[in-house]
Amino acid sequence: AMGQQHGERLKDRIVSFVDVRFAAMEIYTRDRGRSTGSQGVMDIGRASLAIYADWDPDGYQELKGIAMGAGLSPDVLYTATNMTDMRDVLLLSDAPPDAEGCSSLVVSPGLTADGHALAGQTWDLNPSDIDYVVAIRRKPTEGLQTWTVTCAGCHTLVGFNESGLALGTTNIKTAGS
């Protein structure tokens, strides 16, 4: 139900975001010498979505709700909202990672004044994604509320729950993606 509300409420922005993401993916892959552009990325997206559905059934149901509310197929929404990971699989399966991507850091508790670990990251959005950044408060029927920043149609990208646990995603590229 939360996913469907998300999809219905932000439908126009989600559909536009998906279009922008696929256009960006096409340009990105061609700029890196791939003559067929992003051809094949939907196959990667479908295979990844099947793994995700088994790994996180509740998250998968929420994604399906977002897609339904926005009038999109789940595999298209999943591929677009996970664009950086999908394109990395397409481009980096046999190549070393390039220098682009987010940076992250962790400072161990022994090195901080209050004895708590610190974590941080950059959130290097594509310039075309900026218009789609939204803040979402999620109130599930079971589990903790969350306050997050994400892009229209995406699951949480960075945020925290009502217990104060912070959570974020980053795009740290690896060889053999």
Tab-separated table of N, CA, C and O in Angstrom, residues 36-118:
chain	number	residue	atom	x	y	z
A	36	THR	N	26.662	-0.171	-29.034
A	36	THR	CA	25.255	-0.574	-28.910
A	36	THR	C	24.562	0.140	-27.753
A	36	THR	O	23.432	-0.210	-27.388
A	37	GLY	N	25.239	1.134	-27.161
A	37	GLY	CA	24.639	1.912	-26.086
A	37	GLY	C	24.231	1.038	-24.917
A	37	GLY	O	24.983	0.180	-24.477
A	38	SER	N	23.021	1.248	-24.447
A	38	SER	CA	22.554	0.516	-23.269
A	38	SER	C	21.790	-0.756	-23.629
A	38	SER	O	21.148	-1.349	-22.765
A	39	GLN	N	21.898	-1.186	-24.864
A	39	GLN	CA	21.237	-2.437	-25.267
A	39	GLN	C	21.674	-3.553	-24.321
A	39	GLN	O	22.852	-3.735	-24.043
A	40	GLY	N	20.726	-4.280	-23.817
A	40	GLY	CA	21.007	-5.382	-22.901
A	40	GLY	C	20.793	-5.028	-21.445
A	40	GLY	O	20.743	-5.919	-20.591
A	41	VAL	N	20.654	-3.735	-21.138
A	41	VAL	CA	20.506	-3.348	-19.734
A	41	VAL	C	19.188	-3.856	-19.146
A	41	VAL	O	19.127	-4.198	-17.962
A	42	MET	N	18.136	-3.959	-19.944
A	42	MET	CA	16.867	-4.478	-19.423
A	42	MET	C	16.994	-5.956	-19.061
A	42	MET	O	16.385	-6.400	-18.093
A	43	ASP	N	17.800	-6.715	-19.792
A	43	ASP	CA	18.033	-8.114	-19.425
A	43	ASP	C	18.713	-8.192	-18.058
A	43	ASP	O	18.369	-9.033	-17.225
A	44	ILE	N	19.688	-7.300	-17.834
A	44	ILE	CA	20.374	-7.244	-16.547
A	44	ILE	C	19.385	-6.834	-15.456
A	44	ILE	O	19.364	-7.401	-14.366
A	45	GLY	N	18.547	-5.851	-15.757
A	45	GLY	CA	17.548	-5.394	-14.798
A	45	GLY	C	16.571	-6.493	-14.413
A	45	GLY	O	16.256	-6.672	-13.231
A	46	ARG	N	16.092	-7.236	-15.398
A	46	ARG	CA	15.151	-8.331	-15.107
A	46	ARG	C	15.807	-9.405	-14.241
A	46	ARG	O	15.195	-9.913	-13.293
A	47	ALA	N	17.021	-9.778	-14.573
A	47	ALA	CA	17.725	-10.800	-13.793
A	47	ALA	C	17.983	-10.305	-12.370
A	47	ALA	O	17.813	-11.053	-11.396
A	48	SER	N	18.360	-9.043	-12.233
A	48	SER	CA	18.612	-8.469	-10.911
A	48	SER	C	17.325	-8.371	-10.105
A	48	SER	O	17.321	-8.620	-8.898
A	49	LEU	N	16.226	-8.014	-10.766
A	49	LEU	CA	14.933	-7.907	-10.082
A	49	LEU	C	14.498	-9.265	-9.529
A	49	LEU	O	13.970	-9.346	-8.420
A	50	ALA	N	14.732	-10.328	-10.272
A	50	ALA	CA	14.377	-11.672	-9.796
A	50	ALA	C	15.170	-12.023	-8.537
A	50	ALA	O	14.622	-12.594	-7.579
A	51	ILE	N	16.440	-11.660	-8.500
A	51	ILE	CA	17.269	-11.897	-7.311
A	51	ILE	C	16.740	-11.056	-6.154
A	51	ILE	O	16.598	-11.533	-5.027
A	52	TYR	N	16.431	-9.808	-6.440
A	52	TYR	CA	15.914	-8.901	-5.405
A	52	TYR	C	14.592	-9.409	-4.831
A	52	TYR	O	14.383	-9.356	-3.617
A	53	ALA	N	13.715	-9.902	-5.672
A	53	ALA	CA	12.410	-10.408	-5.218
A	53	ALA	C	12.580	-11.540	-4.214
A	53	ALA	O	11.828	-11.626	-3.238
A	54	ASP	N	13.561	-12.409	-4.440
A	54	ASP	CA	13.834	-13.500	-3.494
A	54	ASP	C	14.511	-12.990	-2.229
A	54	ASP	O	14.257	-13.475	-1.135
A	55	TRP	N	15.394	-12.005	-2.371
A	55	TRP	CA	16.191	-11.505	-1.257
A	55	TRP	C	15.357	-10.650	-0.301
A	55	TRP	O	15.529	-10.723	0.911
A	56	ASP	N	14.450	-9.815	-0.842
A	56	ASP	CA	13.651	-8.907	-0.012
A	56	ASP	C	12.209	-8.886	-0.521
A	56	ASP	O	11.798	-7.963	-1.222
A	57	PRO	N	11.424	-9.909	-0.184
A	57	PRO	CA	10.045	-9.983	-0.681
A	57	PRO	C	9.194	-8.757	-0.322
A	57	PRO	O	8.393	-8.306	-1.139
A	58	ASP	N	9.365	-8.210	0.875
A	58	ASP	CA	8.584	-7.029	1.249
A	58	ASP	C	8.982	-5.816	0.411
A	58	ASP	O	8.125	-5.057	-0.057
A	59	GLY	N	10.272	-5.619	0.243
A	59	GLY	CA	10.746	-4.514	-0.591
A	59	GLY	C	10.287	-4.664	-2.031
A	59	GLY	O	9.924	-3.682	-2.695
A	60	TYR	N	10.284	-5.899	-2.506
A	60	TYR	CA	9.813	-6.175	-3.861
A	60	TYR	C	8.336	-5.814	-4.002
A	60	TYR	O	7.924	-5.207	-4.997
A	61	GLN	N	7.530	-6.155	-2.994
A	61	GLN	CA	6.105	-5.806	-3.048
A	61	GLN	C	5.913	-4.291	-3.048
A	61	GLN	O	5.046	-3.766	-3.749
A	62	GLU	N	6.728	-3.594	-2.277
A	62	GLU	CA	6.645	-2.126	-2.269
A	62	GLU	C	7.019	-1.564	-3.640
A	62	GLU	O	6.359	-0.661	-4.153
A	63	LEU	N	8.075	-2.109	-4.242
A	63	LEU	CA	8.474	-1.683	-5.586
A	63	LEU	C	7.350	-1.935	-6.587
A	63	LEU	O	7.041	-1.074	-7.419
A	64	LYS	N	6.735	-3.115	-6.508
A	64	LYS	CA	5.611	-3.412	-7.408
A	64	LYS	C	4.479	-2.411	-7.208
A	64	LYS	O	3.836	-1.987	-8.176
A	65	GLY	N	4.235	-2.020	-5.968
A	65	GLY	CA	3.206	-1.021	-5.697
A	65	GLY	C	3.540	0.320	-6.316
A	65	GLY	O	2.669	0.988	-6.897
A	66	ILE	N	4.800	0.750	-6.195
A	66	ILE	CA	5.219	2.013	-6.815
A	66	ILE	C	4.992	1.938	-8.320
A	66	ILE	O	4.423	2.848	-8.928
A	67	ALA	N	5.437	0.834	-8.921
A	67	ALA	CA	5.284	0.661	-10.368
A	67	ALA	C	3.809	0.685	-10.761
A	67	ALA	O	3.424	1.371	-11.734
A	68	MET	N	2.984	-0.043	-10.032
A	68	MET	CA	1.553	-0.083	-10.345
A	68	MET	C	0.942	1.318	-10.238
A	68	MET	O	0.199	1.741	-11.113
A	69	GLY	N	1.257	2.016	-9.165
A	69	GLY	CA	0.723	3.354	-8.970
A	69	GLY	C	1.150	4.329	-10.053
A	69	GLY	O	0.410	5.242	-10.411
A	70	ALA	N	2.355	4.128	-10.584
A	70	ALA	CA	2.880	5.013	-11.630
A	70	ALA	C	2.530	4.523	-13.035
A	70	ALA	O	2.826	5.208	-14.018
A	71	GLY	N	1.933	3.333	-13.138
A	71	GLY	CA	1.578	2.802	-14.451
A	71	GLY	C	2.768	2.274	-15.237
A	71	GLY	O	2.777	2.307	-16.461
A	72	LEU	N	3.768	1.763	-14.527
A	72	LEU	CA	4.976	1.222	-15.170
A	72	LEU	C	5.116	-0.258	-14.835
A	72	LEU	O	4.563	-0.733	-13.839
A	73	SER	N	5.903	-0.971	-15.627
A	73	SER	CA	6.193	-2.352	-15.270
A	73	SER	C	7.301	-2.348	-14.211
A	73	SER	O	8.191	-1.488	-14.235
A	74	PRO	N	7.254	-3.284	-13.262
A	74	PRO	CA	8.272	-3.314	-12.206
A	74	PRO	C	9.700	-3.428	-12.741
A	74	PRO	O	10.609	-2.805	-12.190
A	75	ASP	N	9.908	-4.188	-13.821
A	75	ASP	CA	11.275	-4.342	-14.320
A	75	ASP	C	11.820	-3.040	-14.908
A	75	ASP	O	13.000	-2.733	-14.756
A	76	VAL	N	10.976	-2.251	-15.540
A	76	VAL	CA	11.415	-0.954	-16.074
A	76	VAL	C	11.736	-0.009	-14.923
A	76	VAL	O	12.775	0.658	-14.922
A	77	LEU	N	10.846	0.055	-13.921
A	77	LEU	CA	11.088	0.936	-12.778
A	77	LEU	C	12.359	0.517	-12.038
A	77	LEU	O	13.199	1.355	-11.716
A	78	TYR	N	12.520	-0.770	-11.787
A	78	TYR	CA	13.692	-1.265	-11.065
A	78	TYR	C	14.983	-0.943	-11.820
A	78	TYR	O	15.962	-0.477	-11.229
A	79	THR	N	14.990	-1.171	-13.116
A	79	THR	CA	16.190	-0.919	-13.915
A	79	THR	C	16.532	0.564	-13.912
A	79	THR	O	17.700	0.932	-13.749
A	80	ALA	N	15.528	1.420	-14.067
A	80	ALA	CA	15.774	2.863	-14.091
A	80	ALA	C	16.230	3.387	-12.734
A	80	ALA	O	17.171	4.179	-12.653
A	81	THR	N	15.583	2.937	-11.665
A	81	THR	CA	15.918	3.471	-10.343
A	81	THR	C	17.224	2.900	-9.797
A	81	THR	O	17.785	3.454	-8.855
A	82	ASN	N	17.696	1.838	-10.387
A	82	ASN	CA	19.000	1.260	-10.030
A	82	ASN	C	19.988	1.435	-11.174
A	82	ASN	O	20.870	0.605	-11.380
A	83	MET	N	19.843	2.529	-11.900
A	83	MET	CA	20.592	2.757	-13.134
A	83	MET	C	22.096	2.582	-12.977
A	83	MET	O	22.725	1.918	-13.787
A	84	THR	N	22.683	3.170	-11.940
A	84	THR	CA	24.139	3.108	-11.848
A	84	THR	C	24.623	1.675	-11.684
A	84	THR	O	25.629	1.281	-12.275
A	85	ASP	N	23.905	0.885	-10.901
A	85	ASP	CA	24.306	-0.514	-10.729
A	85	ASP	C	24.099	-1.312	-12.013
A	85	ASP	O	24.941	-2.138	-12.383
A	86	MET	N	22.986	-1.076	-12.691
A	86	MET	CA	22.697	-1.815	-13.930
A	86	MET	C	23.727	-1.479	-15.002
A	86	MET	O	24.239	-2.356	-15.686
A	87	ARG	N	24.054	-0.191	-15.145
A	87	ARG	CA	25.031	0.189	-16.181
A	87	ARG	C	26.423	-0.308	-15.812
A	87	ARG	O	27.219	-0.633	-16.681
A	88	ASP	N	26.743	-0.381	-14.489
A	88	ASP	CA	28.047	-0.905	-14.090
A	88	ASP	C	28.174	-2.372	-14.459
A	88	ASP	O	29.237	-2.818	-14.892
A	89	VAL	N	27.113	-3.146	-14.291
A	89	VAL	CA	27.146	-4.546	-14.708
A	89	VAL	C	27.369	-4.611	-16.214
A	89	VAL	O	28.176	-5.393	-16.705
A	90	LEU	N	26.674	-3.759	-16.947
A	90	LEU	CA	26.799	-3.737	-18.401
A	90	LEU	C	28.209	-3.341	-18.844
A	90	LEU	O	28.784	-3.962	-19.737
A	91	LEU	N	28.792	-2.340	-18.191
A	91	LEU	CA	30.070	-1.788	-18.632
A	91	LEU	C	31.288	-2.368	-17.936
A	91	LEU	O	32.370	-2.386	-18.512
A	92	LEU	N	31.151	-2.811	-16.696
A	92	LEU	CA	32.326	-3.183	-15.909
A	92	LEU	C	32.490	-4.673	-15.687
A	92	LEU	O	33.333	-5.085	-14.901
A	93	SER	N	31.699	-5.491	-16.373
A	93	SER	CA	31.803	-6.930	-16.121
A	93	SER	C	33.199	-7.455	-16.417
A	93	SER	O	33.668	-8.365	-15.751
A	94	ASP	N	33.874	-6.875	-17.392
A	94	ASP	CA	35.224	-7.331	-17.737
A	94	ASP	C	36.245	-6.200	-17.715
A	94	ASP	O	37.331	-6.346	-18.263
A	95	ALA	N	35.886	-5.071	-17.101
A	95	ALA	CA	36.777	-3.918	-17.132
A	95	ALA	C	37.003	-3.403	-15.715
A	95	ALA	O	36.175	-3.583	-14.839
A	96	PRO	N	38.144	-2.743	-15.516
A	96	PRO	CA	38.379	-2.153	-14.189
A	96	PRO	C	37.444	-0.964	-13.981
A	96	PRO	O	37.026	-0.317	-14.941
A	97	PRO	N	37.105	-0.673	-12.727
A	97	PRO	CA	36.236	0.478	-12.464
A	97	PRO	C	36.920	1.778	-12.858
A	97	PRO	O	38.142	1.881	-12.802
A	98	ASP	N	36.133	2.764	-13.272
A	98	ASP	CA	36.709	4.063	-13.578
A	98	ASP	C	36.666	4.925	-12.318
A	98	ASP	O	36.222	4.487	-11.261
A	99	ALA	N	37.115	6.145	-12.435
A	99	ALA	CA	37.245	7.003	-11.256
A	99	ALA	C	35.933	7.653	-10.839
A	99	ALA	O	35.877	8.306	-9.812
A	100	GLU	N	34.880	7.512	-11.617
A	100	GLU	CA	33.615	8.145	-11.276
A	100	GLU	C	32.912	7.371	-10.170
A	100	GLU	O	33.084	6.175	-10.043
A	101	GLY	N	32.104	8.040	-9.413
A	101	GLY	CA	31.303	7.372	-8.399
A	101	GLY	C	31.333	8.109	-7.078
A	101	GLY	O	32.010	9.123	-6.929
A	102	CYS	N	30.603	7.611	-6.139
A	102	CYS	CA	30.500	8.228	-4.822
A	102	CYS	C	31.725	7.878	-3.983
A	102	CYS	O	32.427	6.913	-4.250
A	103	SER	N	31.944	8.674	-2.959
A	103	SER	CA	32.996	8.407	-1.986
A	103	SER	C	32.340	8.176	-0.642
A	103	SER	O	31.298	8.755	-0.348
A	104	SER	N	32.935	7.334	0.177
A	104	SER	CA	32.399	7.104	1.506
A	104	SER	C	33.547	6.998	2.496
A	104	SER	O	34.693	6.782	2.109
A	105	LEU	N	33.212	7.179	3.774
A	105	LEU	CA	34.224	7.059	4.811
A	105	LEU	C	33.587	6.522	6.081
A	105	LEU	O	32.385	6.671	6.300
A	106	VAL	N	34.397	5.880	6.887
A	106	VAL	CA	33.981	5.418	8.211
A	106	VAL	C	35.132	5.735	9.162
A	106	VAL	O	36.287	5.440	8.866
A	107	VAL	N	34.792	6.358	10.291
A	107	VAL	CA	35.775	6.639	11.331
A	107	VAL	C	35.427	5.736	12.508
A	107	VAL	O	34.306	5.767	13.019
A	108	SER	N	36.375	4.932	12.919
A	108	SER	CA	36.107	3.965	13.984
A	108	SER	C	35.879	4.683	15.317
A	108	SER	O	36.376	5.789	15.533
A	109	PRO	N	35.128	4.050	16.217
A	109	PRO	CA	34.802	4.677	17.507
A	109	PRO	C	36.033	5.115	18.299
A	109	PRO	O	35.988	6.129	18.999
A	110	GLY	N	37.115	4.395	18.192
A	110	GLY	CA	38.324	4.745	18.929
A	110	GLY	C	38.969	6.044	18.479
A	110	GLY	O	39.839	6.578	19.178
A	111	LEU	N	38.567	6.562	17.350
A	111	LEU	CA	39.163	7.794	16.838
A	111	LEU	C	38.236	9.005	16.960
A	111	LEU	O	38.568	10.079	16.467
A	112	THR	N	37.082	8.837	17.601
A	112	THR	CA	36.145	9.953	17.741
A	112	THR	C	36.079	10.413	19.192
A	112	THR	O	36.334	9.635	20.114
A	113	ALA	N	35.741	11.676	19.396
A	113	ALA	CA	35.695	12.256	20.742
A	113	ALA	C	34.657	11.589	21.627
A	113	ALA	O	34.873	11.430	22.835
A	114	ASP	N	33.531	11.178	21.051
A	114	ASP	CA	32.468	10.595	21.883
A	114	ASP	C	32.446	9.069	21.863
A	114	ASP	O	31.571	8.454	22.453
A	115	GLY	N	33.388	8.458	21.157
A	115	GLY	CA	33.461	7.004	21.124
A	115	GLY	C	32.446	6.329	20.224
A	115	GLY	O	32.249	5.124	20.300
A	116	HIS	N	31.780	7.106	19.376
A	116	HIS	CA	30.823	6.552	18.423
A	116	HIS	C	31.419	6.561	17.021
A	116	HIS	O	32.145	7.490	16.660
A	117	ALA	N	31.124	5.552	16.269
A	117	ALA	CA	31.579	5.509	14.883
A	117	ALA	C	30.888	6.621	14.095
A	117	ALA	O	29.740	6.984	14.371
A	118	LEU	N	31.575	7.151	13.114
A	118	LEU	CA	31.019	8.145	12.203
A	118	LEU	C	31.091	7.593	10.791
A	118	LEU	O	32.079	6.946	10.423
